[in-house]
Tab-separated table of C-alpha atoms in Angstrom:
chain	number	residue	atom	x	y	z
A	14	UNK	CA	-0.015	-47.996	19.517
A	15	UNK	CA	-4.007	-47.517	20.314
A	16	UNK	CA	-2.948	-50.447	23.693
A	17	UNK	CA	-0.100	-47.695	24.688
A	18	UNK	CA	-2.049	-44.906	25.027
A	19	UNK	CA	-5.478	-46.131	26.077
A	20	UNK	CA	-3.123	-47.674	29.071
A	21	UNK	CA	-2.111	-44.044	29.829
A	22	UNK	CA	-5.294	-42.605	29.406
A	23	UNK	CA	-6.284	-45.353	31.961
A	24	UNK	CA	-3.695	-44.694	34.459
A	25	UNK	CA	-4.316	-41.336	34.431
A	26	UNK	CA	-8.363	-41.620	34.854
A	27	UNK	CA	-7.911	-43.584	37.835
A	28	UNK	CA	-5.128	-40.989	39.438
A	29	UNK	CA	-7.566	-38.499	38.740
A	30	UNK	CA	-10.654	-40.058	40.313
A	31	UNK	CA	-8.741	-41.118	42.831
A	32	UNK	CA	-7.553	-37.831	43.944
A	33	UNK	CA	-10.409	-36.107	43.210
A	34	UNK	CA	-14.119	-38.079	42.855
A	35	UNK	CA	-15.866	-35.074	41.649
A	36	UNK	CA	-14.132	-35.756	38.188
A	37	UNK	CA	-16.662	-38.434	37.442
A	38	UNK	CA	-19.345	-36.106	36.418
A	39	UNK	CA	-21.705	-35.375	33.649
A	40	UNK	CA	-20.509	-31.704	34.152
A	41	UNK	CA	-16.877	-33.468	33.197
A	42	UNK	CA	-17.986	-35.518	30.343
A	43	UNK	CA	-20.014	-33.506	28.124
A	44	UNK	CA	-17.888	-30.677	28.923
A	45	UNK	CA	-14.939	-32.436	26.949
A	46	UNK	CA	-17.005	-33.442	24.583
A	47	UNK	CA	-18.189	-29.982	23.582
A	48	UNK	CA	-14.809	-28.759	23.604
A	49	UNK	CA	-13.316	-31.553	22.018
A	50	UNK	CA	-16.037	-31.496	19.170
A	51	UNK	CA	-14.011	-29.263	16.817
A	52	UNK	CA	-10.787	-30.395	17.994
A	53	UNK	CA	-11.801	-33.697	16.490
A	54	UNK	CA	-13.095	-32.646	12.916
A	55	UNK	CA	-9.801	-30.835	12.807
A	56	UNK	CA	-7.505	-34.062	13.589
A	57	UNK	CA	-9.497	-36.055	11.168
A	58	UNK	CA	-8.684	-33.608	8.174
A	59	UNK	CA	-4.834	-33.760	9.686
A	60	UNK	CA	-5.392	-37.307	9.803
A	61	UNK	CA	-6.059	-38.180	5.938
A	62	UNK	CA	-3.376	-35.366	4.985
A	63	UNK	CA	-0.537	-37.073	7.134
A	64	UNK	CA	-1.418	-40.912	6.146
A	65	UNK	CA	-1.468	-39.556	2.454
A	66	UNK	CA	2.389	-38.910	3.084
A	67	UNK	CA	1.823	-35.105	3.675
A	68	UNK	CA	1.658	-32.199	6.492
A	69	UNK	CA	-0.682	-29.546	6.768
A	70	UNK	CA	-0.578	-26.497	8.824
A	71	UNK	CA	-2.997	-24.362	7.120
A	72	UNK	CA	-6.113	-25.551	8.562
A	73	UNK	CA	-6.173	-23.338	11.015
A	74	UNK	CA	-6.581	-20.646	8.868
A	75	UNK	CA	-8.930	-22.481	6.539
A	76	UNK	CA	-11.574	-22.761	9.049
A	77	UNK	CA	-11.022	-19.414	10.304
A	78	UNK	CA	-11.252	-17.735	6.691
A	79	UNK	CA	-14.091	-20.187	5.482
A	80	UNK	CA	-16.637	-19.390	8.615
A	81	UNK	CA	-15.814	-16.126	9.119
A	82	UNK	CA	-16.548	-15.474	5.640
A	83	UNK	CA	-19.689	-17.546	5.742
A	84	UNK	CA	-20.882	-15.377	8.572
A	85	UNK	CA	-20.483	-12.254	6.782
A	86	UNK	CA	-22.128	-14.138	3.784
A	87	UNK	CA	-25.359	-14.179	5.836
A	88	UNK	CA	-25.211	-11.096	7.434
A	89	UNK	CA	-25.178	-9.629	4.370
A	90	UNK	CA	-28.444	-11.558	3.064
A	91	UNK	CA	-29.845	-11.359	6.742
A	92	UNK	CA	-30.947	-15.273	6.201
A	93	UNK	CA	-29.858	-15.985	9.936
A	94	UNK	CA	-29.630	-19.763	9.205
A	95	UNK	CA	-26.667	-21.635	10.914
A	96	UNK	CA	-27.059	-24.474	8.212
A	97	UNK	CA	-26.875	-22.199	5.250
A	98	UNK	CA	-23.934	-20.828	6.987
A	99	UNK	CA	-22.379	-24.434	7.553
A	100	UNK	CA	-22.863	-25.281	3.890
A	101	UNK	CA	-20.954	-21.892	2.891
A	102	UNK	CA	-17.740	-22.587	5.195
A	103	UNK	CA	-17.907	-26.214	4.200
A	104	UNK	CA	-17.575	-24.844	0.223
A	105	UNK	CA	-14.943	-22.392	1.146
A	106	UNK	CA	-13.069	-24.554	2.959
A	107	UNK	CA	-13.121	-27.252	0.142
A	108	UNK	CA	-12.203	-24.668	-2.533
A	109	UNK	CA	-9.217	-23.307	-0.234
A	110	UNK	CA	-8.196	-27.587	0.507
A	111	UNK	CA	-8.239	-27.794	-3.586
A	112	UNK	CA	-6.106	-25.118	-3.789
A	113	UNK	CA	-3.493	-26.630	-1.922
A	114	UNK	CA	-4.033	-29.848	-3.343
A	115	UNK	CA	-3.354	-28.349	-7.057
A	116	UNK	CA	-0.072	-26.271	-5.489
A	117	UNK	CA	1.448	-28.998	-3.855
A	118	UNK	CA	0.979	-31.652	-6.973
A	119	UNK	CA	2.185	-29.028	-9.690
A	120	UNK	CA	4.389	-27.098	-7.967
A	121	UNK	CA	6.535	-30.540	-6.267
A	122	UNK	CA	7.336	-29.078	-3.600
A	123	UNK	CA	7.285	-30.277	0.322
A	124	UNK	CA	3.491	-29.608	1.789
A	125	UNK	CA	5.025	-28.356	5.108
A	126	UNK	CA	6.395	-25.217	2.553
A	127	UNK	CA	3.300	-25.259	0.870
A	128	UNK	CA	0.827	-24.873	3.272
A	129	UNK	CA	3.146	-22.696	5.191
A	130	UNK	CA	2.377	-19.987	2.560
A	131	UNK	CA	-1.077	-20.779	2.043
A	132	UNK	CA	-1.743	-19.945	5.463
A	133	UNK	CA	-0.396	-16.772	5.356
A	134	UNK	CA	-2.052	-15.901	1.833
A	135	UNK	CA	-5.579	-17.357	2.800
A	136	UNK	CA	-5.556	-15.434	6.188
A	137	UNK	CA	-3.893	-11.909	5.078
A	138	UNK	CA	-6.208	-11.936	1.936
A	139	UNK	CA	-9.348	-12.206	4.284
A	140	UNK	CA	-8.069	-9.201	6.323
A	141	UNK	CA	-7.131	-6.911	3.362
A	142	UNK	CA	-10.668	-7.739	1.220
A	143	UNK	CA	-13.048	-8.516	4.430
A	144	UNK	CA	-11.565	-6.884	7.186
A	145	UNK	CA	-11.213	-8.165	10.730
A	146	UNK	CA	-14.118	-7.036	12.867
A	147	UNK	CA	-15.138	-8.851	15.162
A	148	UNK	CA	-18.493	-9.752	16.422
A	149	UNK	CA	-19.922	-10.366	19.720
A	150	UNK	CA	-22.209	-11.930	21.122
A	151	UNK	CA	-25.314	-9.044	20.333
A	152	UNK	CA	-24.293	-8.411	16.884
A	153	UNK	CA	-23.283	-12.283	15.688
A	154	UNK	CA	-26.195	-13.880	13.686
A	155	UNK	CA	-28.819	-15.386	16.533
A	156	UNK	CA	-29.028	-19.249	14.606
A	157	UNK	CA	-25.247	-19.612	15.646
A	158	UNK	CA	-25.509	-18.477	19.081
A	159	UNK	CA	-28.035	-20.469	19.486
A	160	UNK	CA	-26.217	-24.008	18.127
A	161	UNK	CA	-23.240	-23.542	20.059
A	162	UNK	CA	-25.813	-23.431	23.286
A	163	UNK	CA	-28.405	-26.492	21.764
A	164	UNK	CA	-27.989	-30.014	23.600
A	165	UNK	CA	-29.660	-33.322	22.663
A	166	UNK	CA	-30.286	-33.705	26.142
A	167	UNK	CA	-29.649	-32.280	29.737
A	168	UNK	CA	-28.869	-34.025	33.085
A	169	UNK	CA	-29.873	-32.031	36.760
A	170	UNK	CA	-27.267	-32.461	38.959
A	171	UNK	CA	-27.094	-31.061	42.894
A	172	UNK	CA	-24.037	-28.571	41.310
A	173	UNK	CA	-26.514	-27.539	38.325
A	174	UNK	CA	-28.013	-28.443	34.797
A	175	UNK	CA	-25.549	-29.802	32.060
A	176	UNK	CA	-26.676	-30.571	28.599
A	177	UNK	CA	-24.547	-32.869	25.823
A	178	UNK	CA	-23.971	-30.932	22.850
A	179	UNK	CA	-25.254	-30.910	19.620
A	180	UNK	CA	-22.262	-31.534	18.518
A	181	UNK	CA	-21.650	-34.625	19.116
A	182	UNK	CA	-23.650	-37.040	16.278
A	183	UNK	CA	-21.593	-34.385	13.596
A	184	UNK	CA	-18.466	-35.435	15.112
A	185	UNK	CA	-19.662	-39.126	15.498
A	186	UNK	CA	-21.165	-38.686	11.297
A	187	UNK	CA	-17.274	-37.536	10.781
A	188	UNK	CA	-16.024	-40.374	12.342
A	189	UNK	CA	-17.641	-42.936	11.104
A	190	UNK	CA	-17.043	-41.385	7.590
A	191	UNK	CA	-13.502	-41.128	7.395
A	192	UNK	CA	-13.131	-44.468	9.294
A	193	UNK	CA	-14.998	-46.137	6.759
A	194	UNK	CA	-13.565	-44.547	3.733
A	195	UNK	CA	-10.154	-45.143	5.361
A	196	UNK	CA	-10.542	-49.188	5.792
A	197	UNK	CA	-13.385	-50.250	3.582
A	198	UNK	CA	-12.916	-48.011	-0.288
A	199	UNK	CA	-10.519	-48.099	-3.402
A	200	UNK	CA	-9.985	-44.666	-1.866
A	201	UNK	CA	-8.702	-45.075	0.974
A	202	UNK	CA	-6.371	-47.773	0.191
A	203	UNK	CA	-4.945	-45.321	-2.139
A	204	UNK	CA	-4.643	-42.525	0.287
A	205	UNK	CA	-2.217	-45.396	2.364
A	206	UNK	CA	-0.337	-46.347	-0.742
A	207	UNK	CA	0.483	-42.668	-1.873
A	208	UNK	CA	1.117	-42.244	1.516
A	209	UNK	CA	3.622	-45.479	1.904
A	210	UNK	CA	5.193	-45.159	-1.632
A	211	UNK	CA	3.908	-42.361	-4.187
A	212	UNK	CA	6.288	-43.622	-7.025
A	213	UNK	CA	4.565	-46.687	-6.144
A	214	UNK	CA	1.453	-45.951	-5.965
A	215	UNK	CA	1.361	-43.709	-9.606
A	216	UNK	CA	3.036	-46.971	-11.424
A	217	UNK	CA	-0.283	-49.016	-10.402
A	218	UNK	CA	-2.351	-46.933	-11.908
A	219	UNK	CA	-3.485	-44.458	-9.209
A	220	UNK	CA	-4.394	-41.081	-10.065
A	221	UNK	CA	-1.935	-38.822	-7.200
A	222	UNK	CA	-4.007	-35.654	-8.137
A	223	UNK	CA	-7.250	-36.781	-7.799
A	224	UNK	CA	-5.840	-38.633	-4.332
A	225	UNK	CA	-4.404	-35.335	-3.660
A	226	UNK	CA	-7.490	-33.729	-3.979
A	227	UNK	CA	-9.490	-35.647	-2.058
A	228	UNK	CA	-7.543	-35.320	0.805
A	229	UNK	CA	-7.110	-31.736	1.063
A	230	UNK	CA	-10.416	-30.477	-0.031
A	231	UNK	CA	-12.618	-33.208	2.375
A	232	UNK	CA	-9.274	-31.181	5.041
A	233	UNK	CA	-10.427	-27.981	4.059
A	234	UNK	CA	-14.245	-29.010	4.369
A	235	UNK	CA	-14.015	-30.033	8.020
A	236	UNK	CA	-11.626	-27.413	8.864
A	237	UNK	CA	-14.766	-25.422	7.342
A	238	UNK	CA	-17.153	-26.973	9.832
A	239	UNK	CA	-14.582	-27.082	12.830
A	240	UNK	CA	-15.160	-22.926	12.414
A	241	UNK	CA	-19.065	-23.232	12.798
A	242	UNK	CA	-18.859	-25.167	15.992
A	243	UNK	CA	-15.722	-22.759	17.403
A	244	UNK	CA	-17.709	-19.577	16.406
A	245	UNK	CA	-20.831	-21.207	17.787
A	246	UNK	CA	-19.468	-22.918	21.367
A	247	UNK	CA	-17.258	-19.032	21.832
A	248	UNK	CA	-19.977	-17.250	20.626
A	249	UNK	CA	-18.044	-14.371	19.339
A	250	UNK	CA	-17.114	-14.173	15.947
A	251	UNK	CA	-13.301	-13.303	15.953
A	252	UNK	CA	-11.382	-13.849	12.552
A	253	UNK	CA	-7.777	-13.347	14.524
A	254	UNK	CA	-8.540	-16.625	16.822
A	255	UNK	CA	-7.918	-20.364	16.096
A	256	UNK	CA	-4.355	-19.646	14.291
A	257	UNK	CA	-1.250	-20.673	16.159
A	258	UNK	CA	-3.418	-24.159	17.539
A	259	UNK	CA	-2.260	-26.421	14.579
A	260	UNK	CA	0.741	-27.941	16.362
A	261	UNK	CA	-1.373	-28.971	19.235
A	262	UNK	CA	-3.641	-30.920	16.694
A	263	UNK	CA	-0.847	-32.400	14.697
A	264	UNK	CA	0.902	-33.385	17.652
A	265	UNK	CA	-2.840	-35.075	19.416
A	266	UNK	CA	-2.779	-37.334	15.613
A	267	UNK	CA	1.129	-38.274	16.050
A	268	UNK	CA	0.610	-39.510	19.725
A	269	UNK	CA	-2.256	-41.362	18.079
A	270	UNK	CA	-0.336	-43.754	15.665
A	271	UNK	CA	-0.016	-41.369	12.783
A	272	UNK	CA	3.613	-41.385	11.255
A	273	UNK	CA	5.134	-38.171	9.936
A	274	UNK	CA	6.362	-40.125	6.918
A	275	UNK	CA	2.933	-41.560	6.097
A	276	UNK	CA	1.434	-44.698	5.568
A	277	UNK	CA	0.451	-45.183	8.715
A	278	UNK	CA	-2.344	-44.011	11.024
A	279	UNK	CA	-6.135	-44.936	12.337
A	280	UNK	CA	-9.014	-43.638	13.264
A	281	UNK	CA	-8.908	-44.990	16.760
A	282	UNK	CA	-5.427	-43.792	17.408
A	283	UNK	CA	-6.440	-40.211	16.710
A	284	UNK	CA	-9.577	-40.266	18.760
A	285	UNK	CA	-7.093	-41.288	22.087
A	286	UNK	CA	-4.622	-38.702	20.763
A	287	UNK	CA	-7.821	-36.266	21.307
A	288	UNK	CA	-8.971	-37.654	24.096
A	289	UNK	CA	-5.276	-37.512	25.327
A	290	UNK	CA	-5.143	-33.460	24.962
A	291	UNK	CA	-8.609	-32.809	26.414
A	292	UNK	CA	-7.573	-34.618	30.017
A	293	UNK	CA	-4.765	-32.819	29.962
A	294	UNK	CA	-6.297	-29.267	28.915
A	295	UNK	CA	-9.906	-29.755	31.471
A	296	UNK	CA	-8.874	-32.227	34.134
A	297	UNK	CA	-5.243	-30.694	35.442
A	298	UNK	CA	-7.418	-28.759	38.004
A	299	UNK	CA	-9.120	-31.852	39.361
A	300	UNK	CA	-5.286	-32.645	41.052
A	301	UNK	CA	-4.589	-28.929	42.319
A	302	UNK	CA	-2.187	-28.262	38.931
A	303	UNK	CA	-2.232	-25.211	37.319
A	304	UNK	CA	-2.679	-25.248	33.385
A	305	UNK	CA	1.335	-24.522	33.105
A	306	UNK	CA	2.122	-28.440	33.646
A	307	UNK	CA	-0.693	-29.091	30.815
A	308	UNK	CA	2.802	-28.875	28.014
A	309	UNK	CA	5.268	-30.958	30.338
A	310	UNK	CA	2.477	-33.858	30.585
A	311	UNK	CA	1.401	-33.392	26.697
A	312	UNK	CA	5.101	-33.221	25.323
A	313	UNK	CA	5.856	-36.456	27.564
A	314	UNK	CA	3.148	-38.125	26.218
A	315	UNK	CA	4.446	-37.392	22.778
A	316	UNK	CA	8.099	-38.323	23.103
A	317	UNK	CA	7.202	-41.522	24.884
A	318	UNK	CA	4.414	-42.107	21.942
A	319	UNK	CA	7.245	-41.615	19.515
A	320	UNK	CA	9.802	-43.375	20.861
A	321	UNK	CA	7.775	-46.835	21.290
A	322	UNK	CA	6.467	-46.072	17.355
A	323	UNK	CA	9.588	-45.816	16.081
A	324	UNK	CA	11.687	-48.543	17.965
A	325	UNK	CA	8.810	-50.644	16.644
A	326	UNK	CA	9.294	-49.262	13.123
A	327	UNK	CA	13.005	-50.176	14.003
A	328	UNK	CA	12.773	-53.950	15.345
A	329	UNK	CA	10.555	-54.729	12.382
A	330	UNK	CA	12.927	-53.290	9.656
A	331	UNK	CA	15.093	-55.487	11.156
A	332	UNK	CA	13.159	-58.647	11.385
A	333	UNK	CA	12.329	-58.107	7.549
A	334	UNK	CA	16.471	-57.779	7.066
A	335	UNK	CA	16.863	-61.995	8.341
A	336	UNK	CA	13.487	-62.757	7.208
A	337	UNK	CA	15.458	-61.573	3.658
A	338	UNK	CA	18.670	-63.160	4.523
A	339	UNK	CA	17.379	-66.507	5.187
């Protein structure tokens, strides 16, 4: 699947830079990169939840509900540290993850319902105890303003000064992570096999809940520091943001390799799924489109990404059929 789609994201590249040379540019690059920073914590989280046979669509509102409530945290305590307010979303996230972990295994019931409802109840319980004000720019804590404008280093063009985020080695320490647990632990291997077969799985000895729990609270901890960097890159603090952008990020992991069923998915796949949505979303302008034909080139994308996965699902179902026969 990862040969499909880094063949489209060639074609397109070249199309692009064709018709317009001023897309190769640092101003370009790091400018996806910064806004594909969070993006890419977020389809990681979506990532372990969808291989382990599940769907989530409260993350969203996890990282909204964990950072905003981390930034009222230090308001309150006026410690104007954007690491002590990382640590806090990161806990609330993983505390709201567990919770959905524990629902889904004792409850048995599908996560799409699950975390339907726990979006709802996570987001509308932050409004009723914590209200929904918003903060600006003056009045948001001066440590996160100040990460979301940081860069490792800057480049001097003849159009201006660009800079390459911050944010990039915590997306690359995510990465790396989850790739590794993924392909190289027990744990991952179990996250696959509950994801393939969960009867399965349980009747070999592995634990579902802890599994379970694993998945959805290291979910809920990224979605926790995806709300850090969106806070920080906007910065304004608005708790009624974010929510409504979790089918984009499902969909960028499907067009990546990830099956809906489970059991399947990489690493690799959902960075090009990423990279996929951030052409679309920042480069459309670079061939005199307007963002309206960003959805028809996206949902393309996605229906051709499914079709080849699944007719390849298909020939090899039926390749095991005579390989059974015979």
């Amino acid at each position: 699947m990862e040969k499909y789609l880094s063949a489209i994201i060639l074609a397109y590249i070249v199309i692009v830079a064709v018709k317009n040379p001023l897309f190769f540019s640092p101003e370009t690059l790091f400018d996806m990169i910064r806004s594909g920073s969070g993006v890419m914590l977020l389809a990681l989280g979506v990532l372990l939840v969808l291989v382990s046979g599940g769907i989530d669509v409260s993350f969203t509102a996890v990282a909204i509900v964990s950072s905003y409530l981390s930034v009222l945290t230090i308001l309150n305590l006026g410690i104007d540290n954007v690491i002590l307010a990382s640590i806090i979303a990161i806990a609330i996230g993983t505390g709201l993850g567990a919770i959905n972990a524990l629902l889904i295994h004792y409850l048995k019931l599908p996560t799409l319902i699950v975390t339907l409802g726990t979006m709802s109840v996570f987001h509308g319980l932050m409004a009723v105890l914590f209200g929904t004000k918003s903060y600006p720019l003056g009045q948001m804590p001066d440590s996160l303003a100040n990460f979301g404008s940081a860069n490792l280093f800057t480049v001097n063009t003849e159009s201006g000064r660009y800079g390459l985020t911050v944010f990039l080695p915590i997306v690359v320490a995510a990465v790396v992570g989850i790739w590794f647990m993924l392909n190289r632990t027990l744990l991952g291997r179990s996250v696959y096999a509950i994801g393939s077969d969960e009867e399965s799985a349980s009747r070999l000895g592995i634990s579902i809940l802890k599994v379970k729990l694993f998945v959805y609270c290291t979910t809920g901890g990224l979605a926790g520091l995806m709300g850090i960097i969106y806070f920080s890159e906007l910065k304004y603090v608005n708790p009624t943001s974010l929510v409504g952008t979790e089918l984009m990020v499902i969909a960028a992991v499907v067009i990546g390799g990830a099956k809906l069923t489970g059991g399947e998915g990489t690493v690799l796949g959902t960075i090009l799924g990423v990279v996929t949505v951030q052409l679309f979303d920042k480069t459309l302008v670079f061939l005199g489109l307007s963002s309206s034909w960003n959805d028809l080139f996206f949902g393309s994308v996605l229906l051709a990404s499914l079709m080849v996965m699944y007719r390849r699902q298909r020939l090899a179902d039926r390749r095991n059929l005579v390989f059974v026969a015979s």
